[in-house]
Short mmCIF file of C-alpha atoms in Angstrom, two decimals:
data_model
loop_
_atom_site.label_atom_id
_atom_site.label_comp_id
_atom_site.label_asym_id
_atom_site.label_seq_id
_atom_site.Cartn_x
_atom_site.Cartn_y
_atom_site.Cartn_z
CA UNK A 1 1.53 5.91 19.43
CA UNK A 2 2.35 5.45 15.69
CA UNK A 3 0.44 7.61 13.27
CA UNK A 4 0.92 8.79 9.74
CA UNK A 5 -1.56 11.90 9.09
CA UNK A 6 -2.10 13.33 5.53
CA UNK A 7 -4.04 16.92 6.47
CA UNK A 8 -5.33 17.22 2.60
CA UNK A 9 -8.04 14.70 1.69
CA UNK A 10 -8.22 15.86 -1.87
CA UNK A 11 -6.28 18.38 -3.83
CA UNK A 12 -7.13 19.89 -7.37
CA UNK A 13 -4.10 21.27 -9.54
CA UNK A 14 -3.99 22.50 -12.98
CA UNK A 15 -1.56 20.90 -15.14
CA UNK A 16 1.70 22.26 -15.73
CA UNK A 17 1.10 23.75 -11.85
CA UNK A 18 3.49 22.45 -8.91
CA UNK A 19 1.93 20.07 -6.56
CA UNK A 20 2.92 19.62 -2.66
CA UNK A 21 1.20 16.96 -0.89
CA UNK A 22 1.71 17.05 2.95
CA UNK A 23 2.33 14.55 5.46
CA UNK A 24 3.07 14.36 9.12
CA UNK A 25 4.17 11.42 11.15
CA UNK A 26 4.25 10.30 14.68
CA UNK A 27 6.96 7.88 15.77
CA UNK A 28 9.35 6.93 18.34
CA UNK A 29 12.38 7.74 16.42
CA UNK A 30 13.03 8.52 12.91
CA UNK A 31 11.55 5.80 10.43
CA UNK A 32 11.91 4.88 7.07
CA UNK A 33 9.48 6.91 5.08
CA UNK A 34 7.74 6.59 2.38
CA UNK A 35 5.07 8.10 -0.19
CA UNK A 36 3.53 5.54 -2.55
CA UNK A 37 1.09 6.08 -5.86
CA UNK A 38 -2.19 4.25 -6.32
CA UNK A 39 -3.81 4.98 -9.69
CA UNK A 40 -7.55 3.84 -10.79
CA UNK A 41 -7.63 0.30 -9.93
CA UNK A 42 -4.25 -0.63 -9.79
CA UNK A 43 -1.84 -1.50 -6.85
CA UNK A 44 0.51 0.91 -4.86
CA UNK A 45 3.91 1.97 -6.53
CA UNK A 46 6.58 2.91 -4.75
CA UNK A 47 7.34 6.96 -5.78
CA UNK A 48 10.76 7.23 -3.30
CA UNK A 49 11.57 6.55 0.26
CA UNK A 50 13.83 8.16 2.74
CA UNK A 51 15.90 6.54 6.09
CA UNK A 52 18.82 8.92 5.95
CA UNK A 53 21.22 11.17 4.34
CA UNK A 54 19.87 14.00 2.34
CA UNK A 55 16.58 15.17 3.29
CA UNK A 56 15.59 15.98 0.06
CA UNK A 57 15.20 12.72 -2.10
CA UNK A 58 14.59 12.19 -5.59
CA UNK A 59 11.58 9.67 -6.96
CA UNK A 60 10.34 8.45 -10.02
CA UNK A 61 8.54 10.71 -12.35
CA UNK A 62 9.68 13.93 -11.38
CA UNK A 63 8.72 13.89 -7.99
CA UNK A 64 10.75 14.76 -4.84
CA UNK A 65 10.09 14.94 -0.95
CA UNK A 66 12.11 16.90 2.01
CA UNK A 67 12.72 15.77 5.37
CA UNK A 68 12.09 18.00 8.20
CA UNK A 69 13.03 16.77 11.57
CA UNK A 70 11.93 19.40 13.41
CA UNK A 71 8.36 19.55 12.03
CA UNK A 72 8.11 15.34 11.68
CA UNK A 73 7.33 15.67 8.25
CA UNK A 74 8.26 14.44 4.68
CA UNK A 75 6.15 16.57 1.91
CA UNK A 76 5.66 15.26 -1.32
CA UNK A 77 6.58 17.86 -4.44
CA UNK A 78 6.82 17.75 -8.01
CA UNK A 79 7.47 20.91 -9.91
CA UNK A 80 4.78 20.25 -13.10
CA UNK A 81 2.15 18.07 -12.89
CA UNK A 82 1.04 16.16 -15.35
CA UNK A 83 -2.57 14.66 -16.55
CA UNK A 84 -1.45 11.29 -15.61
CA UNK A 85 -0.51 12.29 -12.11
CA UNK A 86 -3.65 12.16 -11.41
CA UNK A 87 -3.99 9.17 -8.77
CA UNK A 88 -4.08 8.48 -4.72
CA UNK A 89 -0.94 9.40 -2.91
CA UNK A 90 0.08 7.79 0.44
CA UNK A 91 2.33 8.38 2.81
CA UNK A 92 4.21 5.75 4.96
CA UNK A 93 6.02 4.72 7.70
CA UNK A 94 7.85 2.04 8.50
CA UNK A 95 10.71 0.63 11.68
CA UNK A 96 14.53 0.88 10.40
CA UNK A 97 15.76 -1.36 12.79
CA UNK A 98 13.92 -4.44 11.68
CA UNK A 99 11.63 -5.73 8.88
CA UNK A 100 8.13 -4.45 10.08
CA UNK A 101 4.73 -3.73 8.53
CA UNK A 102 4.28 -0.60 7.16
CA UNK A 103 1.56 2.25 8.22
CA UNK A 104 -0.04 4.54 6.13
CA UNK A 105 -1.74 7.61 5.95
CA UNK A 106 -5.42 7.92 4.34
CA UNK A 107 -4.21 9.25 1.31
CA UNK A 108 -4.76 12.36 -0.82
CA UNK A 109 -6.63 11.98 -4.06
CA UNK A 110 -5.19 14.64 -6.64
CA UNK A 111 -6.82 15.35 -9.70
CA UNK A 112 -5.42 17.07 -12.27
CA UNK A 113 -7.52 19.85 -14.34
CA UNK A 114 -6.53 20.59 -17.97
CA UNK B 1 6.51 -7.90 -16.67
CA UNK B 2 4.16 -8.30 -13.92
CA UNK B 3 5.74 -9.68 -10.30
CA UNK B 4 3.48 -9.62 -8.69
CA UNK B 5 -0.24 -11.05 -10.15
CA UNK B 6 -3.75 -11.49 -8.67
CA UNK B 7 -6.43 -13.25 -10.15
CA UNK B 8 -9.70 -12.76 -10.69
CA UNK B 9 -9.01 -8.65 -11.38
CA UNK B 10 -12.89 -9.17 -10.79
CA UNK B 11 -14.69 -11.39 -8.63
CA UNK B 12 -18.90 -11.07 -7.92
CA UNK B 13 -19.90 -13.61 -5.11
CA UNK B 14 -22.96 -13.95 -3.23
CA UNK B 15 -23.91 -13.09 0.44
CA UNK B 16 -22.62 -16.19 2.55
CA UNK B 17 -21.00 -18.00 -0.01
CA UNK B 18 -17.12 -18.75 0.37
CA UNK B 19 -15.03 -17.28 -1.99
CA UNK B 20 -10.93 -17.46 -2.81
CA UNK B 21 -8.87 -14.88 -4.08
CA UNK B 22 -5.49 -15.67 -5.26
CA UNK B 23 -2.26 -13.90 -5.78
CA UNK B 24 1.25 -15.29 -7.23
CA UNK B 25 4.79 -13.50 -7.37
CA UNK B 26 8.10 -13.98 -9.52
CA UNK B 27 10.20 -11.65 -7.10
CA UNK B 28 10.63 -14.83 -4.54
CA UNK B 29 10.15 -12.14 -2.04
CA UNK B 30 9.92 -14.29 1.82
CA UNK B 31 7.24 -11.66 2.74
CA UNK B 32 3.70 -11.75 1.09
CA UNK B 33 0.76 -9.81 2.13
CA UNK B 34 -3.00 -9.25 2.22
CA UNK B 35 -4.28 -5.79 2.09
CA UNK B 36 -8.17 -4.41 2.03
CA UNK B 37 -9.21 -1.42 0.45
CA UNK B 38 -12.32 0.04 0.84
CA UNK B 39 -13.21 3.28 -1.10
CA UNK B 40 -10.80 6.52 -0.54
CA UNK B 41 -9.64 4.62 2.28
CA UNK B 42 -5.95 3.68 2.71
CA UNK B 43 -5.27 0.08 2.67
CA UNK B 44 -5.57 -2.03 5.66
CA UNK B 45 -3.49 -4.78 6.59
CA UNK B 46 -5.18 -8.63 6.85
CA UNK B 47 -2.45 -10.47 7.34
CA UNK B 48 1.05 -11.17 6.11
CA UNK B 49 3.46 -14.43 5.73
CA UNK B 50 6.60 -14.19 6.83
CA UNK B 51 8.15 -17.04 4.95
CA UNK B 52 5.73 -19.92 6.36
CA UNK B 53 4.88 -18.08 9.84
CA UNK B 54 1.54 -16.68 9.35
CA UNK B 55 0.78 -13.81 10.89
CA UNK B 56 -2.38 -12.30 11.75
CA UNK B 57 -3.63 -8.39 12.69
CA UNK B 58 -5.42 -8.45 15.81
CA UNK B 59 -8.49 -7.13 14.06
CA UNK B 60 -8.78 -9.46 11.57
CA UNK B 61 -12.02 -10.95 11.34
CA UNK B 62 -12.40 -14.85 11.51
CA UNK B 63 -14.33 -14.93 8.50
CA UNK B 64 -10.94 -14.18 6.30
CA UNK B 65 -8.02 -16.83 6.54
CA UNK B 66 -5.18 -16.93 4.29
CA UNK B 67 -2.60 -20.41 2.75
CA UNK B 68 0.35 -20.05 1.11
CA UNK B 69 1.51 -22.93 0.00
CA UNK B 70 4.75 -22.39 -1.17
CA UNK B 71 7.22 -18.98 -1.84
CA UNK B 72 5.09 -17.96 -4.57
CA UNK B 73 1.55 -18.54 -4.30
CA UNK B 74 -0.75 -17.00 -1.31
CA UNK B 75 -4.76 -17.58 -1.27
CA UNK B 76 -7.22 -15.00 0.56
CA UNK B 77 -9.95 -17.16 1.51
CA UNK B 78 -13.50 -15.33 3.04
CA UNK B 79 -15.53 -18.08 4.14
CA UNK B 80 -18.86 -16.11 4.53
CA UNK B 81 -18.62 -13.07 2.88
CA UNK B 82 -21.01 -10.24 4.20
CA UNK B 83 -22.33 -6.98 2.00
CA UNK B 84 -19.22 -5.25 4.19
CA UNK B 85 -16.52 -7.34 3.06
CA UNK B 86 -16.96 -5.75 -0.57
CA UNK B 87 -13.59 -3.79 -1.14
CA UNK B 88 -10.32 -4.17 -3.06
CA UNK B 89 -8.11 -6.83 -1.79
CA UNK B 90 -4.39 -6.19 -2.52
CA UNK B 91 -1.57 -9.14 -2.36
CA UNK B 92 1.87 -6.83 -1.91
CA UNK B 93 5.23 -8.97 -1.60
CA UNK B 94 8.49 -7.81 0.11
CA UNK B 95 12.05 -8.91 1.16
CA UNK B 96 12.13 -9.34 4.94
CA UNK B 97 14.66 -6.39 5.84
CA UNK B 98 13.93 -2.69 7.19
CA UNK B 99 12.68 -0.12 4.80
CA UNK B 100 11.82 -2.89 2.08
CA UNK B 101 10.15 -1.51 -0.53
CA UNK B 102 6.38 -3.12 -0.91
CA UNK B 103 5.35 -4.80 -4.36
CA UNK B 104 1.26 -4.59 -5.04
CA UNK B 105 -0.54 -6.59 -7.26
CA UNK B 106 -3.32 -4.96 -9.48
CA UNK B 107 -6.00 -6.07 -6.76
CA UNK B 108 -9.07 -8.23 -7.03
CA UNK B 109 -12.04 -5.80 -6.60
CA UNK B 110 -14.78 -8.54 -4.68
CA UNK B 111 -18.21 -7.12 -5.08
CA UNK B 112 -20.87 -9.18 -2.32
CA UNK B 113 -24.39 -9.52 -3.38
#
């Protein structure tokens, strides 16, 4: 079965602190991957995705996620937060052999403390 | 330079009585989609159009039905909304190929009273 688990419901960082958000995924082979953005009452924005290649992949504003094959998972980093990166983060999976819908985790809320 | 737009950004209705939500894109994406939202919850997939093929998830309640009339334009329609249908509802677009990326709109946040 398909499943995208996020193990932190909510995080609290200081800004100017480094931020990892975690997230593990069961699937039958290696997906596309994803981690998305949701701030206060707006849509989901795409932060970066992954298929192949380098397991460490660069994203919009600062923030990066690594690949790890051997532990199915695809953490979410960014060295120094900021006040605005407070938001909802998901994580996401999707097929890579077709178009298909996506899953996604249940998110981790991060707030960010001055 | 908003793609992808949904209208009201607000909408109140009443217990029972139908309401539409509506969503538009300028990506002419084939691929439009419904999502619900409920509170720290992740979003849930409704429905999606592949081109004109509507497809439905399997626990999609009756109540919610969906038109798209042409590429750009898709309608949520609940035709009795219930106290639990109050959420955010999400329109997202994509191009139909693997590992498309997904474009949301803002969301119309439907309170039921």
């Amino acid at each position: 079965a398909q499943s995208v688990t996020q193990p932190d419901i909510h995080i609290t960082v200081s800004e100017g602190a480094s931020l990892e958000l975690r997230c593990n995924y069961s699937y039958g082979a290696t997906p596309y991957l994803f981690w998305y953005v949701q701030s206060p009452g707006q849509g989901l924005q795409l932060l970066l995705k992954y298929f192949s290649g380098d397991t460490l992949v660069q994203g919009i504003k600062g923030f990066e996620a690594e690949f790890k094959r051997s532990q199915s998972s695809f953490n979410l980093r960014k060295p120094s937060v900021h006040w605005s990166d407070a938001a909802e983060y998901f994580c996401a999976v999707g097929p890579t052999d077709s178009w298909g819908k996506l899953q996604f985790g249940a998110g981790t809320q991060v707030v960010v403390t001055p | 330079d908003a793609m992808v737009i949904q209208n009201p950004r607000y909408q109140v209705t009443q217990f029972g009585k139908p309401v539409t939500l509506s969503c538009s894109q300028t990506l002419n994406h084939n691929v439009m989609y419904w999502y619900q939202q409920k509170s720290s919850q992740a979003p849930k997939l409704l429905f999606h159009y592949y081109d004109k093929d509507f497809n439905n998830e399997a626990d999609t309640p009756d109540n919610f039905q969906s038109r798209r009339p042409n590429t750009s334009f898709c309608f949520l329609d609940i035709r009795s909304p219930g106290l639990g249908d109050a959420a955010m509802y999400l329109c997202a677009t994509s191009r139909a190929g693997a590992g498309e990326k997904l474009f949301f709109g803002s969301g119309t946040q439907l309170s039921v009273l």
